[in-house]
Tab-separated table of C-alpha atoms and ligand atoms in Angstrom:
chain	number	residue	atom	x	y	z
A	12	UNK	CA	10.441	6.164	29.729
A	13	UNK	CA	10.277	9.471	27.943
A	14	UNK	CA	10.776	10.488	24.312
A	15	UNK	CA	9.757	13.291	21.993
A	16	UNK	CA	7.651	11.173	19.609
A	17	UNK	CA	6.097	7.825	20.583
A	18	UNK	CA	5.415	5.845	17.420
A	19	UNK	CA	2.971	2.941	17.647
A	20	UNK	CA	3.755	0.376	14.926
A	21	UNK	CA	7.053	-0.700	13.344
A	22	UNK	CA	5.779	-1.269	9.812
A	23	UNK	CA	7.125	0.893	6.998
A	24	UNK	CA	5.170	3.996	8.137
A	25	UNK	CA	6.477	3.907	11.718
A	26	UNK	CA	10.067	3.046	10.817
A	27	UNK	CA	10.260	5.636	8.039
A	28	UNK	CA	8.819	8.301	10.342
A	29	UNK	CA	11.475	7.560	12.981
A	30	UNK	CA	14.124	7.810	10.241
A	31	UNK	CA	12.857	11.167	8.920
A	32	UNK	CA	12.511	12.600	12.433
A	33	UNK	CA	16.040	11.504	13.377
A	34	UNK	CA	17.401	13.252	10.269
A	35	UNK	CA	16.002	16.479	11.787
A	36	UNK	CA	17.287	15.766	15.277
A	37	UNK	CA	13.978	14.584	16.756
A	38	UNK	CA	14.092	11.542	19.015
A	39	UNK	CA	11.472	8.786	18.929
A	40	UNK	CA	10.689	5.356	20.340
A	41	UNK	CA	8.859	2.839	18.148
A	42	UNK	CA	6.725	0.125	19.785
A	43	UNK	CA	5.280	-2.920	18.013
A	44	UNK	CA	3.091	-5.858	19.038
A	45	UNK	CA	4.577	-8.286	16.518
A	46	UNK	CA	8.093	-9.708	16.476
A	47	UNK	CA	10.731	-8.199	14.204
A	48	UNK	CA	10.829	-11.477	12.235
A	49	UNK	CA	7.079	-11.310	11.588
A	50	UNK	CA	7.138	-7.660	10.475
A	51	UNK	CA	10.069	-8.293	8.142
A	52	UNK	CA	8.648	-11.388	6.470
A	53	UNK	CA	4.967	-10.584	5.866
A	54	UNK	CA	4.209	-10.613	2.157
A	55	UNK	CA	2.878	-7.324	0.795
A	56	UNK	CA	2.679	-5.539	-2.576
A	57	UNK	CA	5.720	-4.608	-4.578
A	58	UNK	CA	5.277	-1.348	-6.475
A	59	UNK	CA	6.964	1.910	-5.493
A	60	UNK	CA	5.706	5.166	-7.005
A	61	UNK	CA	8.313	7.584	-8.300
A	62	UNK	CA	7.757	9.972	-5.358
A	63	UNK	CA	8.237	7.104	-2.888
A	64	UNK	CA	11.565	6.270	-4.559
A	65	UNK	CA	12.609	9.941	-4.524
A	66	UNK	CA	11.852	10.247	-0.813
A	67	UNK	CA	13.722	7.024	0.049
A	68	UNK	CA	16.686	8.188	-2.085
A	69	UNK	CA	16.742	11.605	-0.427
A	70	UNK	CA	17.213	10.082	3.043
A	71	UNK	CA	19.815	7.466	2.110
A	72	UNK	CA	17.449	4.480	1.884
A	73	UNK	CA	17.594	3.829	-1.871
A	74	UNK	CA	20.855	1.969	-2.296
A	75	UNK	CA	19.611	-1.677	-2.308
A	76	UNK	CA	16.399	-0.677	-4.050
A	77	UNK	CA	18.380	0.656	-7.026
A	78	UNK	CA	20.731	-2.341	-6.998
A	79	UNK	CA	18.172	-5.140	-6.600
A	80	UNK	CA	14.864	-3.532	-7.621
A	81	UNK	CA	13.633	-3.237	-11.153
A	82	UNK	CA	12.535	-0.025	-12.854
A	83	UNK	CA	9.426	-0.447	-15.026
A	84	UNK	CA	8.241	2.002	-17.665
A	85	UNK	CA	4.588	0.959	-17.396
A	86	UNK	CA	2.088	-1.911	-17.293
A	87	UNK	CA	0.058	-4.096	-19.653
A	88	UNK	CA	-3.729	-3.947	-19.596
A	89	UNK	CA	-5.549	-6.775	-21.320
A	90	UNK	CA	-8.849	-8.552	-21.960
A	91	UNK	CA	-9.507	-11.651	-24.080
A	92	UNK	CA	-7.851	-11.227	-27.464
A	93	UNK	CA	-6.085	-7.930	-26.689
A	94	UNK	CA	-3.040	-6.804	-24.720
A	95	UNK	CA	-1.908	-3.155	-24.606
A	96	UNK	CA	1.169	-1.579	-23.054
A	97	UNK	CA	0.850	1.774	-21.290
A	98	UNK	CA	4.225	3.535	-21.156
A	99	UNK	CA	4.136	5.835	-18.113
A	100	UNK	CA	7.498	7.407	-18.971
A	101	UNK	CA	6.224	8.487	-22.395
A	102	UNK	CA	2.830	9.498	-20.993
A	103	UNK	CA	3.758	11.414	-17.840
A	104	UNK	CA	7.562	11.269	-17.569
A	105	UNK	CA	7.620	9.023	-14.495
A	106	UNK	CA	8.434	5.357	-13.923
A	107	UNK	CA	7.691	2.900	-11.122
A	108	UNK	CA	9.967	0.488	-9.267
A	109	UNK	CA	9.337	-3.147	-8.475
A	110	UNK	CA	10.692	-3.668	-4.964
A	111	UNK	CA	8.690	-5.516	-2.331
A	112	UNK	CA	7.340	-3.746	0.732
A	113	UNK	CA	9.037	-6.569	2.652
A	114	UNK	CA	12.404	-5.342	1.304
A	115	UNK	CA	11.606	-1.700	2.143
A	116	UNK	CA	10.796	-2.764	5.712
A	117	UNK	CA	14.056	-4.749	5.954
A	118	UNK	CA	16.100	-1.766	4.706
A	119	UNK	CA	14.362	0.535	7.184
A	120	UNK	CA	14.899	-1.905	10.061
A	121	UNK	CA	18.616	-2.161	9.290
A	122	UNK	CA	19.058	1.607	8.898
A	123	UNK	CA	17.270	2.317	12.178
A	124	UNK	CA	19.259	-0.363	13.968
A	125	UNK	CA	22.544	1.083	12.658
A	126	UNK	CA	21.473	4.519	13.941
A	127	UNK	CA	20.696	3.154	17.420
A	128	UNK	CA	16.931	3.683	17.129
A	129	UNK	CA	14.942	2.197	19.962
A	130	UNK	CA	12.329	-0.209	18.531
A	131	UNK	CA	10.497	-2.339	21.096
A	132	UNK	CA	9.009	-5.512	19.552
A	133	UNK	CA	6.657	-8.103	21.041
A	134	UNK	CA	4.630	-5.801	23.285
A	135	UNK	CA	0.973	-6.342	24.286
A	136	UNK	CA	-1.931	-4.405	25.881
A	137	UNK	CA	-0.930	-1.236	24.011
A	138	UNK	CA	-3.028	1.809	24.930
A	139	UNK	CA	-2.807	5.493	24.016
A	140	UNK	CA	-3.655	8.107	26.693
A	141	UNK	CA	-4.253	11.831	27.210
A	142	UNK	CA	-3.857	12.825	23.556
A	143	UNK	CA	-6.081	15.860	24.191
A	144	UNK	CA	-3.413	17.245	26.576
A	145	UNK	CA	0.240	18.311	26.220
A	146	UNK	CA	1.447	15.154	27.959
A	147	UNK	CA	0.187	12.142	25.991
A	148	UNK	CA	1.530	8.661	26.685
A	149	UNK	CA	1.515	5.074	25.506
A	150	UNK	CA	1.320	2.181	27.955
A	151	UNK	CA	2.045	-1.469	27.203
A	152	UNK	CA	3.289	-4.749	28.597
A	153	UNK	CA	6.748	-5.567	27.297
A	154	UNK	CA	7.894	-8.987	26.050
A	155	UNK	CA	9.176	-9.801	29.570
A	156	UNK	CA	5.760	-9.072	31.150
A	157	UNK	CA	6.638	-5.683	32.703
A	158	UNK	CA	4.206	-2.750	32.506
A	159	UNK	CA	5.767	0.250	30.749
A	160	UNK	CA	4.651	3.831	30.392
A	161	UNK	CA	6.147	5.859	27.558
A	162	UNK	CA	5.626	9.621	27.964
A	163	UNK	CA	5.982	11.786	24.883
A	164	UNK	CA	5.285	15.205	23.391
A	165	UNK	CA	3.429	13.578	20.501
A	166	UNK	CA	2.015	10.104	19.760
A	167	UNK	CA	1.808	8.833	16.186
A	168	UNK	CA	-0.413	5.863	15.285
A	169	UNK	CA	1.217	3.836	12.507
A	170	UNK	CA	-0.502	0.724	13.819
A	171	UNK	CA	-2.782	-0.239	10.955
A	172	UNK	CA	-6.486	-0.901	11.008
A	173	UNK	CA	-6.375	-3.229	14.035
A	174	UNK	CA	-4.176	-1.068	16.281
A	175	UNK	CA	-5.433	1.015	19.224
A	176	UNK	CA	-4.573	4.491	17.872
A	177	UNK	CA	-7.569	4.958	15.596
A	178	UNK	CA	-9.878	4.405	18.562
A	179	UNK	CA	-8.145	7.167	20.560
A	180	UNK	CA	-9.878	9.771	18.369
A	181	UNK	CA	-13.195	10.370	20.198
A	182	UNK	CA	-16.131	8.764	18.408
A	183	UNK	CA	-18.108	12.021	18.236
A	184	UNK	CA	-15.278	13.686	16.264
A	185	UNK	CA	-14.640	10.756	13.935
A	186	UNK	CA	-16.076	10.304	10.469
A	187	UNK	CA	-15.523	7.168	8.430
A	188	UNK	CA	-16.296	6.032	4.898
A	189	UNK	CA	-16.151	2.440	3.810
A	190	UNK	CA	-16.700	0.167	0.805
A	191	UNK	CA	-16.464	-3.623	0.877
A	192	UNK	CA	-16.025	-5.288	-2.505
A	193	UNK	CA	-17.800	-8.544	-3.437
A	194	UNK	CA	-14.527	-10.326	-4.256
A	195	UNK	CA	-11.074	-11.093	-2.836
A	196	UNK	CA	-7.631	-11.954	-4.236
A	197	UNK	CA	-5.831	-15.236	-4.041
A	198	UNK	CA	-2.134	-14.288	-4.122
A	199	UNK	CA	0.751	-16.665	-4.782
A	200	UNK	CA	4.530	-16.456	-4.772
A	201	UNK	CA	6.236	-18.922	-7.119
A	202	UNK	CA	9.858	-19.893	-7.722
A	203	UNK	CA	9.723	-19.305	-11.443
A	204	UNK	CA	11.038	-16.591	-13.748
A	205	UNK	CA	8.276	-14.077	-14.609
A	206	UNK	CA	6.577	-14.777	-17.955
A	207	UNK	CA	6.424	-11.033	-18.648
A	208	UNK	CA	8.802	-8.058	-18.554
A	209	UNK	CA	6.245	-5.708	-16.925
A	210	UNK	CA	3.053	-6.278	-14.886
A	211	UNK	CA	-0.051	-7.636	-16.615
A	212	UNK	CA	-3.500	-6.589	-15.355
A	213	UNK	CA	-6.070	-8.844	-17.029
A	214	UNK	CA	-9.835	-8.440	-17.286
A	215	UNK	CA	-11.498	-11.802	-17.957
A	216	UNK	CA	-15.138	-12.985	-17.780
A	217	UNK	CA	-14.027	-15.628	-15.225
A	218	UNK	CA	-12.486	-12.894	-13.058
A	219	UNK	CA	-9.488	-10.588	-12.812
A	220	UNK	CA	-5.918	-11.936	-12.867
A	221	UNK	CA	-2.570	-10.213	-12.475
A	222	UNK	CA	1.021	-11.158	-13.143
A	223	UNK	CA	3.600	-9.345	-11.007
A	224	UNK	CA	7.062	-10.353	-9.874
A	225	UNK	CA	9.648	-10.011	-7.126
A	226	UNK	CA	12.900	-10.824	-8.956
A	227	UNK	CA	14.301	-12.546	-12.063
A	228	UNK	CA	13.454	-15.890	-10.442
A	229	UNK	CA	10.352	-15.159	-8.296
A	230	UNK	CA	6.878	-14.402	-9.662
A	231	UNK	CA	3.895	-12.955	-7.780
A	232	UNK	CA	0.454	-13.638	-9.262
A	233	UNK	CA	-3.130	-12.950	-8.227
A	234	UNK	CA	-6.588	-14.319	-9.066
A	235	UNK	CA	-9.965	-12.791	-8.271
A	236	UNK	CA	-11.846	-15.225	-5.992
A	237	UNK	CA	-15.057	-14.976	-3.919
A	238	UNK	CA	-14.675	-13.131	-0.589
A	239	UNK	CA	-13.575	-15.379	2.277
A	240	UNK	CA	-12.395	-18.066	-0.162
A	241	UNK	CA	-10.633	-21.037	1.454
A	242	UNK	CA	-7.113	-21.476	-0.026
A	243	UNK	CA	-7.490	-25.229	0.534
A	244	UNK	CA	-9.889	-25.230	-2.449
A	245	UNK	CA	-7.031	-24.109	-4.709
A	246	UNK	CA	-4.526	-26.819	-5.611
A	247	UNK	CA	-1.378	-25.667	-7.397
A	248	UNK	CA	-2.666	-27.174	-10.658
A	249	UNK	CA	-6.005	-25.382	-10.359
A	250	UNK	CA	-4.229	-22.064	-9.711
A	251	UNK	CA	-1.935	-22.392	-12.725
A	252	UNK	CA	-4.806	-23.532	-14.994
A	253	UNK	CA	-6.935	-20.570	-13.972
A	254	UNK	CA	-4.028	-18.126	-14.346
A	255	UNK	CA	-3.266	-19.515	-17.821
A	256	UNK	CA	-6.885	-19.054	-18.926
A	257	UNK	CA	-7.338	-15.546	-17.507
A	258	UNK	CA	-3.903	-14.244	-18.497
A	259	UNK	CA	-4.306	-15.501	-22.089
A	260	UNK	CA	-1.828	-18.382	-22.364
A	261	UNK	CA	-1.507	-19.135	-26.082
A	262	UNK	CA	-2.774	-15.702	-27.147
A	263	UNK	CA	-0.432	-14.287	-29.843
A	264	UNK	CA	2.205	-16.862	-28.888
A	265	UNK	CA	2.419	-15.730	-25.229
A	266	UNK	CA	3.011	-18.498	-22.679
A	267	UNK	CA	2.662	-18.568	-18.889
A	268	UNK	CA	5.365	-20.723	-17.301
A	269	UNK	CA	4.210	-22.426	-14.075
A	270	UNK	CA	6.554	-23.291	-11.211
A	271	UNK	CA	6.646	-24.333	-7.546
A	272	UNK	CA	4.276	-22.236	-5.388
A	273	UNK	CA	5.914	-21.156	-2.115
A	274	UNK	CA	3.126	-19.023	-0.587
A	275	UNK	CA	-0.679	-18.845	-0.984
A	276	UNK	CA	-2.983	-16.410	0.769
A	277	UNK	CA	-6.351	-14.696	0.394
A	278	UNK	CA	-6.449	-10.887	0.575
A	279	UNK	CA	-9.648	-9.014	1.450
A	280	UNK	CA	-10.664	-6.017	-0.676
A	281	UNK	CA	-11.836	-2.969	1.215
A	282	UNK	CA	-11.744	0.812	0.975
A	283	UNK	CA	-11.812	2.783	4.237
A	284	UNK	CA	-11.053	6.406	5.096
A	285	UNK	CA	-11.259	8.053	8.487
A	286	UNK	CA	-11.040	11.701	9.393
A	287	UNK	CA	-9.520	13.531	11.143
A	288	UNK	CA	-5.975	12.142	10.929
A	289	UNK	CA	-5.051	14.270	13.925
A	290	UNK	CA	-6.626	14.730	17.331
A	291	UNK	CA	-4.699	16.936	19.746
A	292	UNK	CA	-1.275	15.356	20.223
A	293	UNK	CA	-2.204	12.168	18.314
A	294	UNK	CA	-1.477	11.847	14.583
A	295	UNK	CA	-2.406	8.902	12.356
A	296	UNK	CA	-0.500	7.703	9.291
A	297	UNK	CA	-0.943	4.861	6.805
A	298	UNK	CA	-3.429	2.023	7.333
A	299	UNK	CA	-4.352	3.387	10.781
A	300	UNK	CA	-6.351	6.056	8.911
A	301	UNK	CA	-7.145	4.495	5.530
A	302	UNK	CA	-7.252	1.189	3.667
A	303	UNK	CA	-7.236	0.696	-0.101
A	304	UNK	CA	-7.992	-2.498	-2.034
A	305	UNK	CA	-4.744	-3.904	-3.446
A	306	UNK	CA	-5.385	-3.094	-7.136
A	307	UNK	CA	-2.757	-0.511	-8.101
A	308	UNK	CA	-0.623	-1.174	-4.993
A	309	UNK	CA	-1.238	2.164	-3.274
A	310	UNK	CA	-1.142	1.090	0.393
A	311	UNK	CA	2.579	1.447	1.074
A	312	UNK	CA	2.889	4.506	-1.159
A	313	UNK	CA	0.084	6.262	0.720
A	314	UNK	CA	1.744	5.493	4.042
A	315	UNK	CA	5.047	6.910	2.758
A	316	UNK	CA	3.303	10.073	1.520
A	317	UNK	CA	1.528	10.555	4.893
A	318	UNK	CA	4.796	10.228	6.773
A	319	UNK	CA	6.603	12.454	4.265
A	320	UNK	CA	4.135	15.206	5.169
A	321	UNK	CA	3.928	14.418	8.859
A	322	UNK	CA	7.663	14.464	9.649
A	323	UNK	CA	8.232	18.170	8.814
A	324	UNK	CA	4.950	19.026	10.558
A	325	UNK	CA	6.117	17.345	13.782
A	326	UNK	CA	9.596	18.890	13.588
A	327	UNK	CA	7.989	22.347	13.340
A	328	UNK	CA	5.437	21.543	16.059
A	329	UNK	CA	8.172	20.573	18.506
A	330	UNK	CA	9.822	23.949	17.837
A	331	UNK	CA	6.542	25.701	18.631
A	332	UNK	CA	5.205	26.258	15.107
A	333	UNK	CA	1.867	24.421	14.831
A	334	UNK	CA	0.829	25.505	11.329
A	335	UNK	CA	1.824	22.357	9.409
A	336	UNK	CA	0.522	20.133	12.212
A	337	UNK	CA	-2.808	21.973	12.078
A	338	UNK	CA	-3.177	21.378	8.348
A	339	UNK	CA	-1.739	17.810	8.297
A	340	UNK	CA	-5.094	16.013	8.390
A	341	UNK	CA	-6.663	18.094	5.591
A	342	UNK	CA	-3.478	18.049	3.490
A	343	UNK	CA	-2.982	14.284	3.803
A	344	UNK	CA	-6.657	13.494	3.195
A	345	UNK	CA	-6.672	15.328	-0.155
A	346	UNK	CA	-4.101	12.886	-1.505
A	347	UNK	CA	-5.656	9.949	0.361
A	348	UNK	CA	-8.995	10.534	-1.390
A	349	UNK	CA	-7.295	10.783	-4.797
A	350	UNK	CA	-5.625	7.388	-4.242
A	351	UNK	CA	-8.836	5.973	-2.744
A	352	UNK	CA	-10.630	6.924	-5.942
A	353	UNK	CA	-7.877	5.523	-8.165
A	354	UNK	CA	-7.786	2.188	-6.273
A	355	UNK	CA	-11.595	1.938	-6.405
A	356	UNK	CA	-11.575	2.801	-10.123
A	357	UNK	CA	-8.905	0.232	-11.056
A	358	UNK	CA	-10.707	-2.359	-8.906
A	359	UNK	CA	-14.164	-1.783	-10.383
A	360	UNK	CA	-12.816	-1.567	-13.951
A	361	UNK	CA	-11.040	-4.927	-13.743
A	362	UNK	CA	-13.085	-7.260	-11.490
A	363	UNK	CA	-16.103	-9.066	-12.882
A	364	UNK	CA	-19.345	-9.321	-10.941
A	365	UNK	CA	-21.385	-11.320	-13.465
A	366	UNK	CA	-23.531	-8.301	-14.400
A	367	UNK	CA	-23.582	-8.090	-18.250
A	368	UNK	CA	-24.152	-4.299	-18.245
A	369	UNK	CA	-21.155	-3.761	-15.950
A	370	UNK	CA	-19.024	-5.949	-18.237
A	371	UNK	CA	-19.768	-3.789	-21.263
A	372	UNK	CA	-18.951	-0.633	-19.283
A	373	UNK	CA	-15.656	-2.171	-18.135
A	374	UNK	CA	-14.637	-3.199	-21.638
A	375	UNK	CA	-15.554	0.230	-23.004
A	376	UNK	CA	-13.462	1.895	-20.281
A	377	UNK	CA	-10.519	-0.440	-20.970
A	378	UNK	CA	-10.682	0.308	-24.712
A	379	UNK	CA	-10.730	4.036	-23.998
A	380	UNK	CA	-7.858	3.934	-21.488
A	381	UNK	CA	-5.691	1.955	-23.927
A	382	UNK	CA	-6.561	3.874	-27.113
A	383	UNK	CA	-6.893	7.500	-25.987
A	384	UNK	CA	-3.744	9.328	-24.956
A	385	UNK	CA	-5.810	11.386	-22.491
A	386	UNK	CA	-7.284	8.211	-20.973
A	387	UNK	CA	-3.889	6.509	-20.757
A	388	UNK	CA	-2.246	9.599	-19.249
A	389	UNK	CA	-4.906	9.771	-16.530
A	390	UNK	CA	-4.185	6.199	-15.474
A	391	UNK	CA	-0.406	6.725	-15.771
A	392	UNK	CA	-0.415	9.916	-13.678
A	393	UNK	CA	-2.206	8.186	-10.822
A	394	UNK	CA	-0.386	4.856	-11.093
A	395	UNK	CA	3.137	6.313	-11.281
A	396	UNK	CA	2.063	8.454	-8.352
A	397	UNK	CA	1.199	12.042	-7.576
A	398	UNK	CA	3.689	14.183	-5.665
A	399	UNK	CA	3.767	13.950	-1.891
A	400	UNK	CA	1.662	16.886	-0.733
A	401	UNK	CA	-0.541	16.765	-3.855
A	402	UNK	CA	-3.860	18.509	-3.245
A	403	UNK	CA	-5.526	18.342	-6.692
B	511	DHB	C1	1.513	-6.091	-6.745
B	511	DHB	C2	0.375	-5.928	-6.014
B	511	DHB	C3	-0.619	-5.103	-6.472
B	511	DHB	O1	-1.726	-4.919	-5.769
B	511	DHB	C4	-0.496	-4.444	-7.677
B	511	DHB	O2	-1.492	-3.667	-8.127
B	511	DHB	C5	0.650	-4.592	-8.399
B	511	DHB	C6	1.644	-5.420	-7.924
B	511	DHB	C7	2.586	-6.971	-6.263
B	511	DHB	O3	2.386	-7.617	-5.227
B	511	DHB	O4	3.627	-7.069	-6.905
């Protein structure tokens, strides 16, 4: 098989890249180890930055998002006894949209299918070859057991932190940075109307808690738990009790309404950045090159921004102009590091470690962010999202 761009990974980064390339007449094949059903049902975060929404709108992918998603002006930040609303529209003129990554992936899958995009699911033994030459390739075993070789002009790794693409950048040229946090999140989905109009991020001495949502009848909530926590230790009653305490049930008349829990999982918290994001004819985008902890929901938005920069770079490269391709890694990493800092900052401001000095610093920072317009605007600018291509 032969194509112009071989894309490894059919998550939102890979599917969106194939969509953007097709809009400019560039052909691609997307290959994926998982099944389509798995990719389209995995539970992920639900916040879209304004630049993510603009990009999806500009390529005809925003219709269901505007119909079924929910535009939010800001978030609540709270700690025991106090809840403050930060209005991003007033502060920086930009809003955010609540629309699950699962829905974005579904919309992308349908749009690519309607356009006749070749997406090969259920492959195994994926390997990336000869990226230092002009004739790179991807080999794999297809779902029927046949060995396939996909030749391409360019290979793009959109295959997350466990995929093979990252490892195709030679070790001696690779640099990585990593931070593991001493806590994890227990996330639940519940069939109950949200008890809040916009997201609540809550600092509490017992640990962070957050109230998000997926629709008028589905809530998404999170609790800080020890790393590697076993979900079996968390009965539904224990989860709702702990959420009520940390989110301030009863505070100023606010009530958390519990409901049937339909999904429970533990999410690790890790920051990771790798450079370069390009080696020869191999380009990396999204989680293949960087991981953020979930606080602030930057993962999908970062992947969209990478791909938004990469698509025009590849279109130009295939026409013989290498300038954007040459600067892709540096350009993308500037924005990646900004979001890496923001995710780390939100995480360390809101999660308790039991250290009394840290707690006082966190509370001081929260008071400043919620009382100073400059402090609030800094959070709002980063949360609502910096432009794609932002360099700082
Ligand atoms: C969600 C997840 C996040 O990590 C976050 O910061 C906000 C919302 C969510 O799943 O809705």
